[in-house]
Amino acid sequence: KIQNCSYGNGTTTTMATEVEESIYNLIPRPVPPAVKPPRHTSKFISSVRQEVKQTKSPAKTMGPAKISTGVAQDYLKKTDRQLPEKKKFTYTDDVRRRPPVPKAGDKPLMGAQSNKDFVTTNATTVIMQVPKRPVAHYVDTCKGGKQQLEQSGLTPHYVKKNDYGRVPKYIQQRQEEVAIAQEEYDQYIEETMRQGAVLRISEEERDEMLIGLKKNWEQLHHQYQGLSVVTDTVPKKARKERMEAEMKQLEQDIAMIEKHKLIYLTQQEAR
């Protein structure tokens, strides 16, 4: 006996069992429909829908839900498009183009005559023409190989400039600024001297001061040369360092006085 078994998930299996044979078993029997279990529904579906509605923005990613469409008869027609005005196309080198080749059927201009004397005109042009200056060359090989002298870098081209030998503009501007600053400084010194706050050293005093500094340096240098060559003790080393510092200070004072011709002293320094 063949028996059909149905399960809850909708599957059906056929099983063979040992039963007594009967003609009624040949009659087909209807298969009962499969019974599906109830569908699972979450109890939080209502709260989830409410939260989605609160946080959802309409037409955020896909655009508006409904778009107003135009009338079907208002489509773009051929005459509605505004095209630019037509312009004749021209090549950029039309000016230096040669005239076109004459066609086979074109007839040349006949009967054109000229009274110009080409022989005399050419001779006059050659006679009146300024001869070309020969190009300067230099020989750089023993076999007579030569190169153009103008492009070799051996001739000074800068002397041919229009501004050659002239003071550049930035130097002129700098000199003017220095002159203005010196003038303002002189005015300030004159005003200070009128108030009696600054005294100017005369040329004689400046020369006497310079001579005295140089004389002191010579005496100190003479003493320095008389020192011992070997500085094996602390006093010798200290004396040598002291004399070198004094000589260096005298050299700085001499250079400062020689650099500045005008020297001013305040009332406190003059005292």
Short mmCIF file of C-alpha atoms in Angstrom, two decimals:
data_model
loop_
_atom_site.label_atom_id
_atom_site.label_comp_id
_atom_site.label_asym_id
_atom_site.label_seq_id
_atom_site.Cartn_x
_atom_site.Cartn_y
_atom_site.Cartn_z
CA LYS A 1 0.00 0.00 0.00
CA ILE A 2 1.30 3.46 -0.94
CA GLN A 3 0.45 6.23 1.52
CA ASN A 4 1.00 9.97 1.08
CA CYS A 5 2.06 11.84 4.26
CA SER A 6 1.71 15.60 4.52
CA TYR A 7 3.71 17.79 6.96
CA GLY A 8 3.04 21.19 8.38
CA ASN A 9 5.66 22.91 6.19
CA GLY A 10 3.79 21.92 3.01
CA THR A 11 5.91 18.93 1.98
CA THR A 12 4.42 15.59 1.07
CA THR A 13 6.18 12.24 1.12
CA THR A 14 5.09 8.89 -0.21
CA MET A 15 5.51 5.86 2.01
CA ALA A 16 4.96 2.25 1.17
CA THR A 17 3.33 0.06 3.78
CA GLU A 18 2.44 -3.62 3.79
CA VAL A 19 -1.39 -3.77 3.74
CA GLU A 20 -3.85 -6.08 2.21
CA GLU A 21 -4.48 -5.64 -1.47
CA SER A 22 -7.82 -4.05 -2.41
CA ILE A 23 -9.27 -2.72 -5.61
CA TYR A 24 -10.44 0.37 -3.77
CA ASN A 25 -6.89 1.40 -3.36
CA LEU A 26 -6.70 2.12 -7.12
CA ILE A 27 -9.21 4.97 -6.82
CA PRO A 28 -7.30 8.35 -6.71
CA ARG A 29 -7.84 10.28 -3.52
CA PRO A 30 -7.70 14.09 -3.26
CA VAL A 31 -4.61 15.53 -1.57
CA PRO A 32 -5.55 17.71 1.39
CA PRO A 33 -4.24 21.32 1.16
CA ALA A 34 -1.23 22.20 3.26
CA VAL A 35 -2.02 24.31 6.28
CA LYS A 36 0.46 27.20 6.77
CA PRO A 37 1.25 28.43 10.26
CA PRO A 38 0.24 32.00 11.15
CA ARG A 39 2.68 34.73 9.99
CA HIS A 40 4.85 36.29 12.66
CA THR A 41 4.09 39.93 13.38
CA SER A 42 6.28 42.01 15.65
CA LYS A 43 4.62 43.77 18.53
CA PHE A 44 6.87 46.84 17.99
CA ILE A 45 5.70 47.52 14.41
CA SER A 46 3.46 50.42 15.39
CA SER A 47 6.21 52.22 17.37
CA VAL A 48 8.73 51.67 14.57
CA ARG A 49 6.39 53.17 11.99
CA GLN A 50 5.80 56.17 14.21
CA GLU A 51 9.54 56.78 14.63
CA VAL A 52 10.14 56.48 10.87
CA LYS A 53 7.43 59.04 10.15
CA GLN A 54 8.95 61.49 12.62
CA THR A 55 12.49 61.27 11.21
CA LYS A 56 11.62 60.98 7.53
CA SER A 57 11.89 64.03 5.25
CA PRO A 58 9.69 64.15 2.15
CA ALA A 59 11.51 64.09 -1.21
CA LYS A 60 14.95 63.97 0.44
CA THR A 61 16.76 61.68 -1.96
CA MET A 62 14.45 60.89 -4.87
CA GLY A 63 12.94 64.32 -5.44
CA PRO A 64 9.29 65.32 -5.22
CA ALA A 65 6.74 62.55 -5.48
CA LYS A 66 4.72 64.32 -8.14
CA ILE A 67 6.03 66.64 -10.86
CA SER A 68 3.76 68.84 -12.87
CA THR A 69 4.13 67.75 -16.47
CA GLY A 70 3.54 70.05 -19.37
CA VAL A 71 0.92 69.80 -22.01
CA ALA A 72 1.62 67.27 -24.71
CA GLN A 73 1.15 69.89 -27.44
CA ASP A 74 3.90 72.16 -26.00
CA TYR A 75 6.86 70.14 -27.25
CA LEU A 76 10.06 71.72 -28.62
CA LYS A 77 9.52 72.60 -32.24
CA LYS A 78 12.03 73.29 -34.95
CA THR A 79 11.22 77.00 -35.18
CA ASP A 80 11.42 77.55 -31.41
CA ARG A 81 15.18 77.03 -31.18
CA GLN A 82 17.27 80.23 -31.49
CA LEU A 83 20.43 79.54 -33.44
CA PRO A 84 23.35 81.99 -33.76
CA GLU A 85 23.77 83.96 -36.92
CA LYS A 86 25.67 82.27 -39.70
CA LYS A 87 29.18 83.54 -40.33
CA LYS A 88 31.40 82.83 -43.23
CA PHE A 89 34.25 80.55 -42.27
CA THR A 90 37.71 81.94 -42.96
CA TYR A 91 41.11 80.41 -42.35
CA THR A 92 43.61 82.22 -40.17
CA ASP A 93 46.28 82.16 -42.89
CA ASP A 94 44.13 83.59 -45.70
CA VAL A 95 46.27 86.73 -45.81
CA ARG A 96 49.48 84.93 -46.70
CA ARG A 97 47.89 82.33 -48.93
CA ARG A 98 48.89 82.18 -52.53
CA PRO A 99 46.30 82.72 -55.25
CA PRO A 100 44.61 79.58 -56.50
CA VAL A 101 45.96 77.69 -59.49
CA PRO A 102 44.18 78.76 -62.72
CA LYS A 103 41.80 76.25 -64.17
CA ALA A 104 42.24 74.58 -67.52
CA GLY A 105 39.44 76.63 -69.09
CA ASP A 106 40.69 80.02 -67.86
CA LYS A 107 42.12 82.30 -70.55
CA PRO A 108 45.12 84.50 -69.76
CA LEU A 109 44.97 88.27 -70.07
CA MET A 110 46.04 89.18 -73.60
CA GLY A 111 47.40 92.45 -74.88
CA ALA A 112 48.90 93.72 -71.62
CA GLN A 113 51.94 95.89 -72.40
CA SER A 114 54.34 97.90 -70.26
CA ASN A 115 56.81 100.65 -71.18
CA LYS A 116 59.01 99.96 -68.18
CA ASP A 117 62.69 99.45 -68.92
CA PHE A 118 63.52 96.57 -66.63
CA VAL A 119 67.22 96.56 -67.53
CA THR A 120 67.73 100.18 -66.53
CA THR A 121 65.57 99.80 -63.43
CA ASN A 122 67.49 96.77 -62.22
CA ALA A 123 70.84 98.44 -62.89
CA THR A 124 69.78 101.57 -60.97
CA THR A 125 68.56 99.49 -58.05
CA VAL A 126 71.84 97.58 -57.86
CA ILE A 127 73.92 100.76 -58.06
CA MET A 128 71.93 102.61 -55.38
CA GLN A 129 71.72 99.61 -53.07
CA VAL A 130 73.84 99.69 -49.92
CA PRO A 131 76.26 96.76 -49.93
CA LYS A 132 75.81 94.19 -47.25
CA ARG A 133 78.30 94.19 -44.43
CA PRO A 134 80.24 90.92 -44.29
CA VAL A 135 79.43 88.71 -41.33
CA ALA A 136 82.26 88.47 -38.81
CA HIS A 137 83.58 84.95 -38.21
CA TYR A 138 86.21 83.39 -36.02
CA VAL A 139 88.29 80.29 -36.68
CA ASP A 140 88.22 77.71 -33.88
CA THR A 141 89.97 74.71 -35.46
CA CYS A 142 93.32 74.11 -37.04
CA LYS A 143 91.62 73.08 -40.28
CA GLY A 144 89.90 76.41 -40.75
CA GLY A 145 86.50 75.69 -39.21
CA LYS A 146 84.76 78.99 -38.52
CA GLN A 147 81.73 80.15 -36.57
CA GLN A 148 79.81 83.42 -36.43
CA LEU A 149 81.39 85.89 -34.04
CA GLU A 150 78.14 87.65 -33.19
CA GLN A 151 76.59 84.55 -31.62
CA SER A 152 79.74 83.23 -29.95
CA GLY A 153 79.58 85.44 -26.85
CA LEU A 154 83.06 86.88 -27.47
CA THR A 155 81.76 90.34 -28.38
CA PRO A 156 80.22 92.59 -25.69
CA HIS A 157 76.58 93.15 -26.62
CA TYR A 158 75.74 95.07 -23.46
CA VAL A 159 77.62 98.17 -24.68
CA LYS A 160 75.04 98.54 -27.44
CA LYS A 161 72.17 99.01 -25.03
CA ASN A 162 70.42 102.36 -24.86
CA ASP A 163 70.93 102.68 -21.11
CA TYR A 164 74.58 101.59 -21.13
CA GLY A 165 76.73 103.70 -18.80
CA ARG A 166 73.74 105.20 -16.97
CA VAL A 167 72.94 104.82 -13.31
CA PRO A 168 70.00 102.45 -12.80
CA LYS A 169 66.74 103.89 -11.54
CA TYR A 170 66.74 101.91 -8.30
CA ILE A 171 70.18 103.30 -7.39
CA GLN A 172 69.01 106.85 -8.13
CA GLN A 173 65.98 106.30 -5.94
CA ARG A 174 68.17 104.91 -3.17
CA GLN A 175 70.51 107.91 -3.38
CA GLU A 176 67.57 110.30 -3.16
CA GLU A 177 66.26 108.48 -0.07
CA VAL A 178 69.70 108.62 1.57
CA ALA A 179 70.01 112.34 0.77
CA ILE A 180 66.58 113.07 2.25
CA ALA A 181 67.41 111.08 5.40
CA GLN A 182 70.77 112.91 5.79
CA GLU A 183 69.07 116.27 5.38
CA GLU A 184 66.48 115.43 8.03
CA TYR A 185 69.25 114.27 10.37
CA ASP A 186 71.23 117.48 9.84
CA GLN A 187 68.14 119.55 10.59
CA TYR A 188 67.58 117.56 13.78
CA ILE A 189 71.20 118.09 14.87
CA GLU A 190 71.02 121.84 14.15
CA GLU A 191 67.84 122.13 16.17
CA THR A 192 69.41 120.20 19.04
CA MET A 193 72.53 122.39 18.92
CA ARG A 194 70.38 125.54 19.09
CA GLN A 195 68.81 124.23 22.27
CA GLY A 196 72.28 123.64 23.72
CA ALA A 197 71.83 119.91 24.28
CA VAL A 198 74.56 118.81 21.83
CA LEU A 199 78.07 120.12 21.20
CA ARG A 200 79.97 119.61 17.98
CA ILE A 201 83.64 118.68 18.04
CA SER A 202 85.79 120.83 15.81
CA GLU A 203 88.18 119.53 13.18
CA GLU A 204 91.22 120.33 15.32
CA GLU A 205 89.85 118.42 18.30
CA ARG A 206 88.94 115.47 16.07
CA ASP A 207 92.46 115.37 14.59
CA GLU A 208 94.07 115.62 18.05
CA MET A 209 91.84 112.81 19.34
CA LEU A 210 92.72 110.61 16.35
CA ILE A 211 96.45 111.27 16.73
CA GLY A 212 96.29 110.49 20.45
CA LEU A 213 94.47 107.19 19.87
CA LYS A 214 96.99 106.10 17.25
CA LYS A 215 99.89 107.06 19.55
CA ASN A 216 98.37 105.03 22.40
CA TRP A 217 97.93 102.05 20.06
CA GLU A 218 101.60 102.26 18.97
CA GLN A 219 102.82 102.34 22.58
CA LEU A 220 100.59 99.43 23.52
CA HIS A 221 101.69 97.49 20.45
CA HIS A 222 105.36 98.11 21.37
CA GLN A 223 104.72 96.70 24.83
CA TYR A 224 102.84 93.76 23.34
CA GLN A 225 105.79 92.86 21.12
CA GLY A 226 108.05 92.84 24.16
CA LEU A 227 106.04 90.11 25.86
CA SER A 228 107.45 86.66 26.32
CA VAL A 229 106.73 84.16 23.61
CA VAL A 230 105.94 81.41 26.12
CA THR A 231 102.94 82.15 28.35
CA ASP A 232 103.43 79.42 30.90
CA THR A 233 102.01 81.27 33.90
CA VAL A 234 98.60 82.72 34.66
CA PRO A 235 99.77 86.35 35.05
CA LYS A 236 101.51 86.26 31.65
CA LYS A 237 98.39 84.91 29.98
CA ALA A 238 96.14 87.48 31.71
CA ARG A 239 98.44 90.38 30.76
CA LYS A 240 98.52 89.25 27.12
CA GLU A 241 94.72 88.96 26.92
CA ARG A 242 94.29 92.39 28.57
CA MET A 243 96.64 94.08 26.10
CA GLU A 244 94.93 92.39 23.12
CA ALA A 245 91.52 93.62 24.32
CA GLU A 246 92.84 97.18 24.75
CA MET A 247 94.41 97.17 21.27
CA LYS A 248 91.16 95.88 19.75
CA GLN A 249 89.16 98.62 21.49
CA LEU A 250 91.58 101.30 20.26
CA GLU A 251 91.30 99.98 16.69
CA GLN A 252 87.50 100.19 16.86
CA ASP A 253 87.64 103.77 18.19
CA ILE A 254 90.07 104.85 15.47
CA ALA A 255 87.90 103.29 12.75
CA MET A 256 84.77 105.01 14.10
CA ILE A 257 86.41 108.46 14.23
CA GLU A 258 87.90 108.07 10.74
CA LYS A 259 84.50 107.02 9.36
CA HIS A 260 82.56 109.99 10.76
CA LYS A 261 83.81 113.47 10.04
CA LEU A 262 81.20 115.17 12.22
CA ILE A 263 81.12 114.12 15.88
CA TYR A 264 78.58 115.40 18.40
CA LEU A 265 78.67 115.13 22.17
CA THR A 266 75.92 115.66 24.72
CA GLN A 267 76.32 117.98 27.68
CA GLN A 268 76.93 115.07 30.03
CA GLU A 269 79.61 113.54 27.75
CA ALA A 270 81.30 116.94 27.33
CA ARG A 271 81.59 117.30 31.10
#
